[in-house]
């Protein structure tokens, strides 16, 4: 069975409070995009399932999120055997684009079909919670408000058709370190989440793009922030209606209403970066 595993971007990312359990309550408008890995899921040839990809540094056994998801499915339903998963990675790793979570969600969906379990997307998303906090969103796809740790989802009106340029600078940012640096009461700038939701309902792409923001941008190290800002500036200069960092970074994206402008941004950023992609919004899975 062949499936695509769509990445996500954060149109907004806000941190509301630190909880007593050490986690943070988040509020994020998430959007699935057509940038995707391709997975093939088949019954395992050996005793234990493998997860093979074209990236040599990813785990190949039970630690690959694709296999973690398969195990979570078997545990929750009592159905299905070991599976071999082949992954063609197109989504950059450790990029704030939930590539691993997308692979996990695709495997949950494959297992659901292969076993005939017939679970609803909401039931599959619930199983996904144990695998990672972005997995439930990746199961549902489309456009959604994600709250709590990201697993409490409310579907939203779709992002109007547009062109999305994503650029991943060649460094990674530690998510725990970023959370460690956030002082919730000191956050000065926040995204206009309610405004973004209203603009989605009105089908107003410019209104969405102008209100996007990610509070993690406030706590980046100065040299990282300056690189993120220079990518944002290049996107805006090429005609993006708005630009922001996705998740815990470092990927930056811009929303365009005109394909030729997006193409120009792609070409310009490709001169300085290897991980540059032109894609669009993806609907629910
Ligand atoms: P998020 O946006 O959810 O924070 P991310 O884009 O920062 O995700 P991912 O690429 O989803 O990060 O995951 C990165 C980590 O997960 C790496 O440590 C990687 O080794 C591990 N991993 C396990 N399985 C996979 C997979 N199938 N694809 C990508 N990474 C995987």
XYZ file of C-alpha atoms and ligand atoms in Angstrom:
316
model
C 0.000 0.000 0.000
C 1.457 3.370 -1.039
C 0.577 6.544 0.863
C 1.704 10.116 1.059
C 2.593 11.683 4.394
C 1.989 15.428 4.270
C 4.111 17.872 6.244
C 2.543 20.748 8.197
C 3.283 24.401 8.746
C 2.223 26.565 11.682
C 0.265 29.584 10.502
C 0.439 30.608 14.168
C 2.199 29.293 17.268
C 1.398 30.758 20.668
C 2.331 29.534 24.142
C -0.387 30.285 26.677
C 1.011 28.929 29.939
C 3.401 26.490 31.580
C 1.503 23.623 33.173
C 2.167 21.891 36.439
C 3.199 18.718 34.571
C 6.054 20.711 32.952
C 4.455 20.873 29.504
C 3.183 24.094 27.938
C -0.362 24.828 26.789
C -0.087 25.774 23.142
C -2.455 27.404 20.685
C -1.530 26.828 17.048
C -3.235 27.166 13.696
C -1.841 24.228 11.738
C -1.980 23.725 7.982
C -1.179 20.522 6.077
C 0.882 21.091 2.913
C 1.464 19.104 -0.264
C 5.182 18.665 0.548
C 5.111 14.989 1.543
C 7.072 11.787 2.113
C 5.982 8.697 0.170
C 5.514 5.473 2.139
C 4.954 1.889 1.144
C 3.569 -0.386 3.857
C 3.581 -4.187 3.370
C 3.385 -7.227 5.701
C 6.861 -7.789 7.243
C 9.196 -10.290 5.608
C 11.043 -10.991 8.858
C 9.906 -11.491 12.445
C 10.202 -7.772 13.200
C 9.136 -4.936 10.891
C 11.741 -2.608 9.364
C 11.532 1.041 8.380
C 13.912 1.750 5.539
C 14.407 5.220 4.109
C 16.771 6.996 1.757
C 18.302 8.835 4.753
C 20.992 6.671 6.352
C 20.818 8.471 9.722
C 17.175 7.660 10.484
C 16.448 4.666 12.731
C 15.490 1.552 10.744
C 13.828 -0.496 13.477
C 11.364 0.035 16.307
C 12.562 3.594 16.988
C 11.467 4.912 13.620
C 8.206 6.790 14.203
C 6.620 4.703 11.423
C 7.246 1.567 13.513
C 6.271 3.296 16.780
C 2.923 4.060 15.121
C 2.489 0.470 13.871
C 3.129 -0.824 17.408
C 0.690 1.714 18.909
C -1.980 0.591 16.415
C -1.482 -3.099 17.259
C -1.541 -2.334 20.993
C -4.724 -0.234 20.783
C -6.719 -2.508 18.479
C -5.218 -5.971 18.909
C -5.228 -6.111 15.108
C -2.515 -6.356 12.446
C 0.905 -7.944 12.297
C 4.428 -6.576 11.830
C 4.872 -4.375 8.746
C 7.822 -3.264 6.639
C 7.718 0.416 5.779
C 9.762 2.025 2.972
C 9.983 5.784 3.210
C 11.073 8.184 0.496
C 11.894 11.261 2.571
C 11.091 14.561 0.907
C 10.229 16.447 4.110
C 13.412 17.702 5.804
C 14.135 16.138 9.205
C 14.183 18.196 12.446
C 12.736 21.114 10.541
C 9.537 22.101 12.388
C 7.506 20.465 9.600
C 6.447 17.310 11.507
C 7.922 14.956 8.902
C 8.304 12.058 11.351
C 4.794 12.611 12.738
C 3.428 12.623 9.181
C 5.057 9.229 8.522
C 3.534 7.910 11.764
C 0.074 9.183 10.768
C 0.370 7.576 7.316
C 1.229 4.212 8.911
C -1.798 4.461 11.251
C -3.980 5.069 8.227
C -2.361 2.168 6.308
C -2.833 -0.232 9.249
C -6.462 0.879 9.568
C -7.066 -0.050 5.926
C -4.902 -3.204 5.833
C -6.632 -4.694 8.881
C -10.136 -3.491 7.949
C -10.387 -2.070 11.492
C -12.557 0.767 10.189
C -11.504 3.300 12.844
C -12.692 6.884 12.336
C -10.065 9.640 11.843
C -10.776 10.796 15.422
C -10.149 7.297 16.785
C -6.924 7.019 14.789
C -5.845 10.465 16.016
C -6.374 9.281 19.606
C -3.965 6.365 19.006
C -1.556 8.877 17.428
C -1.387 10.887 20.679
C 0.855 8.218 22.208
C 3.278 8.486 19.294
C 3.754 12.280 19.341
C 1.835 15.479 19.901
C 1.814 16.437 16.178
C 0.582 12.982 15.073
C -3.156 13.619 15.732
C -3.048 16.689 13.469
C -1.186 14.734 10.782
C -3.925 12.060 10.951
C -6.657 14.643 10.315
C -4.767 17.018 7.978
C -6.387 20.110 6.469
C -6.513 23.246 8.603
C -7.059 23.030 12.367
C -6.638 24.807 15.674
C -4.378 22.673 17.870
C -4.479 23.267 21.623
C -3.134 21.776 24.867
C 0.122 20.028 23.754
C -1.165 20.078 20.166
C -3.432 17.048 20.417
C -6.756 18.848 21.044
C -7.939 19.682 17.543
C -10.733 21.805 16.123
C -11.079 21.747 12.311
C -11.058 25.233 10.744
C -12.140 26.697 7.411
C -9.509 25.810 4.786
C -6.642 28.118 3.877
C -7.647 29.701 0.530
C -5.755 28.300 -2.487
C -2.230 29.736 -2.489
C 1.418 28.939 -3.169
C 3.694 28.179 -0.237
C 7.472 28.482 -0.342
C 9.289 26.683 2.481
C 12.995 27.209 3.179
C 14.931 25.115 5.709
C 18.206 26.691 6.775
C 21.046 24.209 7.398
C 20.941 24.096 11.213
C 18.604 22.511 13.693
C 17.077 24.029 16.791
C 16.525 22.017 19.962
C 12.809 22.108 20.840
C 13.374 21.473 24.605
C 15.961 24.299 24.668
C 13.504 26.678 23.007
C 10.761 25.810 25.499
C 13.324 26.284 28.282
C 13.991 29.849 27.117
C 10.335 30.884 26.898
C 9.089 32.989 29.805
C 5.354 33.023 29.159
C 4.723 36.287 31.045
C 7.486 38.030 29.098
C 6.189 37.189 25.621
C 5.861 40.592 23.978
C 4.574 39.730 20.538
C 1.878 37.119 19.925
C 0.059 35.944 16.797
C -3.494 37.176 16.273
C -4.993 33.670 16.474
C -8.638 34.816 16.595
C -7.954 37.159 13.645
C -6.394 34.314 11.625
C -9.418 32.081 12.319
C -11.808 34.885 11.281
C -9.762 35.515 8.106
C -9.884 31.778 7.277
C -13.660 31.869 7.679
C -13.825 34.889 5.371
C -11.553 33.204 2.787
C -9.175 36.165 3.179
C -5.641 34.952 2.379
C -4.043 38.373 2.917
C -5.808 38.652 6.286
C -4.366 35.278 7.344
C -0.865 36.055 6.080
C -0.672 39.442 7.833
C -1.608 37.986 11.223
C 0.773 35.003 11.302
C 3.448 34.807 13.992
C 5.387 32.221 15.960
C 6.369 33.171 19.533
C 9.476 30.934 19.338
C 10.985 33.578 17.047
C 11.311 35.813 20.143
C 13.648 33.391 21.927
C 15.974 32.374 19.097
C 19.696 33.002 19.529
C 20.525 36.319 17.818
C 22.506 34.752 14.935
C 19.705 32.239 14.265
C 17.087 34.995 14.453
C 18.992 37.106 11.956
C 19.070 34.195 9.459
C 15.347 33.489 9.957
C 14.624 37.204 9.483
C 16.701 37.395 6.320
C 14.758 34.464 4.790
C 11.481 36.138 5.792
C 12.672 39.391 4.230
C 13.610 37.604 0.968
C 10.154 35.967 0.828
C 8.374 39.285 1.434
C 10.642 41.022 -1.067
C 9.598 38.468 -3.710
C 5.920 39.190 -2.984
C 4.901 36.907 -0.106
C 1.766 38.201 1.649
C 3.297 37.085 4.953
C 6.101 34.862 6.258
C 6.747 33.033 9.517
C 8.814 30.273 11.130
C 7.117 26.860 11.389
C 6.961 24.938 14.685
C 10.223 25.004 16.598
C 12.008 25.889 13.384
C 14.194 26.415 11.623
C 11.967 26.190 8.501
C 10.502 29.470 7.328
C 7.591 29.742 4.907
C 5.867 32.431 2.899
C 2.314 32.506 1.493
C 1.858 33.803 -2.061
C -1.258 34.535 -4.099
C 0.698 34.544 -7.384
C 2.566 31.510 -8.688
C 5.202 33.537 -10.576
C 6.119 35.409 -7.373
C 6.427 32.119 -5.468
C 8.568 30.707 -8.286
C 10.804 33.786 -8.075
C 11.215 33.274 -4.316
C 12.021 29.596 -4.884
C 14.725 30.486 -7.400
C 16.194 33.237 -5.224
C 16.349 31.141 -2.049
C 17.675 28.091 -3.913
C 20.839 30.121 -4.619
C 21.623 30.157 -0.875
C 19.857 27.064 0.505
C 19.450 23.399 -0.459
C 16.127 22.791 1.311
C 13.714 25.051 -0.588
C 10.277 23.820 -1.690
C 7.264 25.185 -3.533
C 4.023 23.515 -2.468
C 0.420 24.319 -1.591
C -2.154 23.702 1.129
C -3.398 20.110 1.518
C -6.946 19.230 2.549
C -8.053 16.769 5.227
C -6.622 13.207 4.863
P 8.051 18.704 14.704
O 7.670 19.760 13.734
O 6.913 17.723 15.000
O 8.802 19.177 15.900
P 10.426 18.023 13.312
O 10.229 18.391 11.880
O 11.172 19.007 14.148
O 9.027 17.708 13.938
P 10.903 15.309 12.640
O 11.647 15.415 11.365
O 9.480 14.958 12.602
O 11.163 16.663 13.434
O 11.588 14.244 13.635
C 12.909 14.308 13.927
C 13.381 13.248 14.921
O 12.603 12.029 14.867
C 14.782 12.874 14.562
O 15.478 12.708 15.770
C 14.654 11.554 13.825
O 15.794 10.729 13.972
C 13.436 10.914 14.474
N 12.661 10.075 13.537
C 12.191 8.845 13.771
N 11.497 8.380 12.737
C 11.491 9.344 11.796
C 10.930 9.459 10.498
N 10.201 8.467 9.939
N 11.120 10.619 9.823
C 11.819 11.638 10.383
N 12.389 11.567 11.599
C 12.229 10.440 12.310
